[in-house]
Tab-separated table of N, CA and C in Angstrom:
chain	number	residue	atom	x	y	z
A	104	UNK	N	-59.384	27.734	-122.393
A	104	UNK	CA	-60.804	27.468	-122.608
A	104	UNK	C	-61.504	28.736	-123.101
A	105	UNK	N	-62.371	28.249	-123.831
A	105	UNK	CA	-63.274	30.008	-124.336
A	105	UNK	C	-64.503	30.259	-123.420
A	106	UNK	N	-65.195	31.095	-123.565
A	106	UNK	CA	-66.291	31.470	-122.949
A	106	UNK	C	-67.265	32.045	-123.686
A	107	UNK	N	-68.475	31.663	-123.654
A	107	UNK	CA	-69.693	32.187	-124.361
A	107	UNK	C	-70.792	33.082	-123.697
A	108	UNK	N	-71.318	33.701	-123.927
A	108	UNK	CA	-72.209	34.764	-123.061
A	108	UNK	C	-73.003	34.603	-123.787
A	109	UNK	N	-74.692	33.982	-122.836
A	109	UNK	CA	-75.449	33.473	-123.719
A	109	UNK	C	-76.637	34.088	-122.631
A	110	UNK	N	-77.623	34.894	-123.527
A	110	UNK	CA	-78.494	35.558	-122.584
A	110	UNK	C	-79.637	34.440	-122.746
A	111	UNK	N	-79.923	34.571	-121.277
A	111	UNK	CA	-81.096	33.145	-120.964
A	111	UNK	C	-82.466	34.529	-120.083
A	112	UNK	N	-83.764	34.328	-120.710
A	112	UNK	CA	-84.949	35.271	-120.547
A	112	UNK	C	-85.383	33.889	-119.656
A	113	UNK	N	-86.133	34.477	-118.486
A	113	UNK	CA	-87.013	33.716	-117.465
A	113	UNK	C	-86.397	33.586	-116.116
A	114	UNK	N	-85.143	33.711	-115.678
A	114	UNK	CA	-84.549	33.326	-114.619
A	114	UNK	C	-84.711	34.620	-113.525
A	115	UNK	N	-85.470	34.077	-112.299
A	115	UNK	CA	-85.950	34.917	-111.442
A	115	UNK	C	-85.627	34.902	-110.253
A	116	UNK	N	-84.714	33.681	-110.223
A	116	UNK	CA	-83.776	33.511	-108.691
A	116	UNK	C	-82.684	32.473	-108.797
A	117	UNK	N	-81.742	32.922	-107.675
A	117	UNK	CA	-80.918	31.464	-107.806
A	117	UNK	C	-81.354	30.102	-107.850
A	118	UNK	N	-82.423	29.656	-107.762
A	118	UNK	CA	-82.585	28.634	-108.375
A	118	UNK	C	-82.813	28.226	-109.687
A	119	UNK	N	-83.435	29.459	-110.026
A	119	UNK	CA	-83.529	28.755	-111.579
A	119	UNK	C	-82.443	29.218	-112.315
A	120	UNK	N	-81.286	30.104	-111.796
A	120	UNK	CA	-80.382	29.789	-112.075
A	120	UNK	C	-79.013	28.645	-112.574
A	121	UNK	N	-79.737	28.022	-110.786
A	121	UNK	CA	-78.875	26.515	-110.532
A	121	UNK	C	-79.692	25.653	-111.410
A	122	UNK	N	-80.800	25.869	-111.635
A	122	UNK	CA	-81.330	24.763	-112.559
A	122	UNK	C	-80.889	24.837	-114.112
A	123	UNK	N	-80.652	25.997	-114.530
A	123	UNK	CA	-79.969	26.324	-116.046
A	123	UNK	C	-78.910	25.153	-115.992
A	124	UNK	N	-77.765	25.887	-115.066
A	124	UNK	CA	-76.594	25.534	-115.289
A	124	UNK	C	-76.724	23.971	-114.716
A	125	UNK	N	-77.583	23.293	-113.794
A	125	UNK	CA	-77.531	21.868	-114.297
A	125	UNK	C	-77.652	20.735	-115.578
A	126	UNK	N	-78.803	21.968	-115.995
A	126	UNK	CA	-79.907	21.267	-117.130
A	126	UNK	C	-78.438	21.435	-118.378
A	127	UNK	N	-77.613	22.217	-118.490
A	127	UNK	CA	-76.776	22.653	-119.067
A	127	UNK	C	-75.318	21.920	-119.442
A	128	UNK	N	-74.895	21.251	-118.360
A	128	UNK	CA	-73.884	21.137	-118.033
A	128	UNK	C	-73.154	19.920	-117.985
A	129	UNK	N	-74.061	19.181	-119.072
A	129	UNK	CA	-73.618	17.707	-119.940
A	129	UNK	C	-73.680	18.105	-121.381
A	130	UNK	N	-73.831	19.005	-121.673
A	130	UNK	CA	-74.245	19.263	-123.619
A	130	UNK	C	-72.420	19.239	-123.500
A	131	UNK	N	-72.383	18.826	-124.808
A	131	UNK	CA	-70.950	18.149	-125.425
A	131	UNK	C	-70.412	19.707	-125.194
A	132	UNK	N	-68.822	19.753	-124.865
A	132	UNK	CA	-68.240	20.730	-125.002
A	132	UNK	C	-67.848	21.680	-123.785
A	133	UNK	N	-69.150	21.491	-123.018
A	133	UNK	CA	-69.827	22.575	-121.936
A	133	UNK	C	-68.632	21.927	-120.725
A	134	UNK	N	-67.841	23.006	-119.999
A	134	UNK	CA	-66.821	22.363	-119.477
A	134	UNK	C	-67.822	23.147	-117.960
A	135	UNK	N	-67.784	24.237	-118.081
A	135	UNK	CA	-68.721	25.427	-116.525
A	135	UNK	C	-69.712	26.240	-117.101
A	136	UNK	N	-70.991	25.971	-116.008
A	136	UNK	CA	-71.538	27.403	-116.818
A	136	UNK	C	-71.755	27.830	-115.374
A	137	UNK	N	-72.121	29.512	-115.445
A	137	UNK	CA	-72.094	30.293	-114.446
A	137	UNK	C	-73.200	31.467	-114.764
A	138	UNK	N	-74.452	31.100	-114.447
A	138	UNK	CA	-75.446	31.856	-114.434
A	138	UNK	C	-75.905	33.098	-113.287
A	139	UNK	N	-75.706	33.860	-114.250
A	139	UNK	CA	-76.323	35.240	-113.552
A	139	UNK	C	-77.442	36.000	-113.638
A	140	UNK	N	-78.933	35.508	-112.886
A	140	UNK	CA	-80.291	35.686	-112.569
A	140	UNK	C	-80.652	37.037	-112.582
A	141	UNK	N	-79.554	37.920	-112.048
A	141	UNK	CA	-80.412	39.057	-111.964
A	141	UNK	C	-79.561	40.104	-113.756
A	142	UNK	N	-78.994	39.715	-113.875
A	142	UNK	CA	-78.246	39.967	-115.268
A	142	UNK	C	-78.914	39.476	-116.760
A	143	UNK	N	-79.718	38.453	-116.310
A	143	UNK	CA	-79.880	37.526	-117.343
A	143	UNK	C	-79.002	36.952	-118.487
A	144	UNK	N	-78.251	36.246	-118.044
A	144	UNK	CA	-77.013	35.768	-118.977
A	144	UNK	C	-76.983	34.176	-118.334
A	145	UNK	N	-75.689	33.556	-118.959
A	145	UNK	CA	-74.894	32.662	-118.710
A	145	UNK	C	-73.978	32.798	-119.115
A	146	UNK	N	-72.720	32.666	-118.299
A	146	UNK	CA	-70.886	32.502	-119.106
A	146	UNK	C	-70.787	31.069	-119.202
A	147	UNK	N	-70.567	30.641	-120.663
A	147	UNK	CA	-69.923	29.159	-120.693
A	147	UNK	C	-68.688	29.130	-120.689
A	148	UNK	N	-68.008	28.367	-119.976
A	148	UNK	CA	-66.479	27.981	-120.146
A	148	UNK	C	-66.746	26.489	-121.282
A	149	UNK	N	-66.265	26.423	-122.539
A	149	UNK	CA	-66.019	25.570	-123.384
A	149	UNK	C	-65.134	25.319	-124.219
A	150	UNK	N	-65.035	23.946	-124.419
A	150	UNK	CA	-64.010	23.236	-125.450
A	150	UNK	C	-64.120	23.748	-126.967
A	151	UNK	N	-63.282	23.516	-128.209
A	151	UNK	CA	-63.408	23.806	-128.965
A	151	UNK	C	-64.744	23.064	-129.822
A	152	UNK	N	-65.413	22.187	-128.989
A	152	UNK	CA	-66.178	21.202	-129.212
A	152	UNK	C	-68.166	21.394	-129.005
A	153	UNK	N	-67.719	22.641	-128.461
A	153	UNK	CA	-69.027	23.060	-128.047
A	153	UNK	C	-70.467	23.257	-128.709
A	154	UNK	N	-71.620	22.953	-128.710
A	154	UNK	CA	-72.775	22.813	-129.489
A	154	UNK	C	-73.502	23.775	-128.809
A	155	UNK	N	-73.524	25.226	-129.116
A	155	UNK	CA	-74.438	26.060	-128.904
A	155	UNK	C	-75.732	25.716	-129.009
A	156	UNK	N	-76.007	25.165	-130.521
A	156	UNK	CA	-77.865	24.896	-130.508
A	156	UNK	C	-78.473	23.720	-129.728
A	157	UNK	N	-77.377	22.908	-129.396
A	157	UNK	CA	-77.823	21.544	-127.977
A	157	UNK	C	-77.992	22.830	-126.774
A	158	UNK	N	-76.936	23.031	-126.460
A	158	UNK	CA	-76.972	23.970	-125.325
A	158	UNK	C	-78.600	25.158	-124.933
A	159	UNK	N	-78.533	25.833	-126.168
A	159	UNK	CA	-80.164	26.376	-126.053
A	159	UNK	C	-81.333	25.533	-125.879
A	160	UNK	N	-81.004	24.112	-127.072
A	160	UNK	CA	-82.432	23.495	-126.561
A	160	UNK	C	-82.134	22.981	-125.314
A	161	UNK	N	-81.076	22.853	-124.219
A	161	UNK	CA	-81.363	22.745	-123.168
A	161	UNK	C	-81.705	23.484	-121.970
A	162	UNK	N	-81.772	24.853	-122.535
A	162	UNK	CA	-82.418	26.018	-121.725
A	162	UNK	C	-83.543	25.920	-121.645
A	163	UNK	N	-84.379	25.599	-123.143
A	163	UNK	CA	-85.700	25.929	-123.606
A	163	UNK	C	-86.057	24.162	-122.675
A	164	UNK	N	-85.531	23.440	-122.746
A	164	UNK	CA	-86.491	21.870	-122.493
A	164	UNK	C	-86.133	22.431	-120.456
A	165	UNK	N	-85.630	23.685	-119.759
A	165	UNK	CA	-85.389	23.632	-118.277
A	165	UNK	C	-86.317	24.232	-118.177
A	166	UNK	N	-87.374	24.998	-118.954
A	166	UNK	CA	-88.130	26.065	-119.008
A	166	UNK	C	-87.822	27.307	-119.173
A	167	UNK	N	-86.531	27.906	-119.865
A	167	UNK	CA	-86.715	29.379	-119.879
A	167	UNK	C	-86.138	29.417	-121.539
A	168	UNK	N	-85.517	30.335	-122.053
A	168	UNK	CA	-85.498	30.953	-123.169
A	168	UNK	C	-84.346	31.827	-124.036
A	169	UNK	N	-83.016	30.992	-124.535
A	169	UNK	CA	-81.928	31.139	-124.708
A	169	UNK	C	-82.463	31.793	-126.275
């Protein structure tokens, strides 16, 4: 599986952490994501199938800013 490192601006605790990686974690491709709040990132674990620009607009529609 590959992995993507995708910096996400707004995340200020584990929750809105856990809320990324829910809001996240049906976009085609998206197998894990693993958000890190005080880092500001996300690691995706994904298929060769993966839709980065679904994936951001689903940062931006959780409220924060991929």
């Amino acid at each position: 599986m590959a992995q993507s490192k995708i910096m996400v601006s707004g995340m200020n605790s584990k929750q809105d952490g856990d809320k990324v990686a829910e809001q996240t974690s049906n976009i085609a491709g998206v197998k894990f994501v693993n958000a890190n709040h005080e880092q500001g990132f996300v690691i995706v674990t994904h298929g060769d199938d993966f839709d980065e620009a679904a994936f951001k607009a689903a940062v931006a529609a959780a409220g924060f800013s991929a």
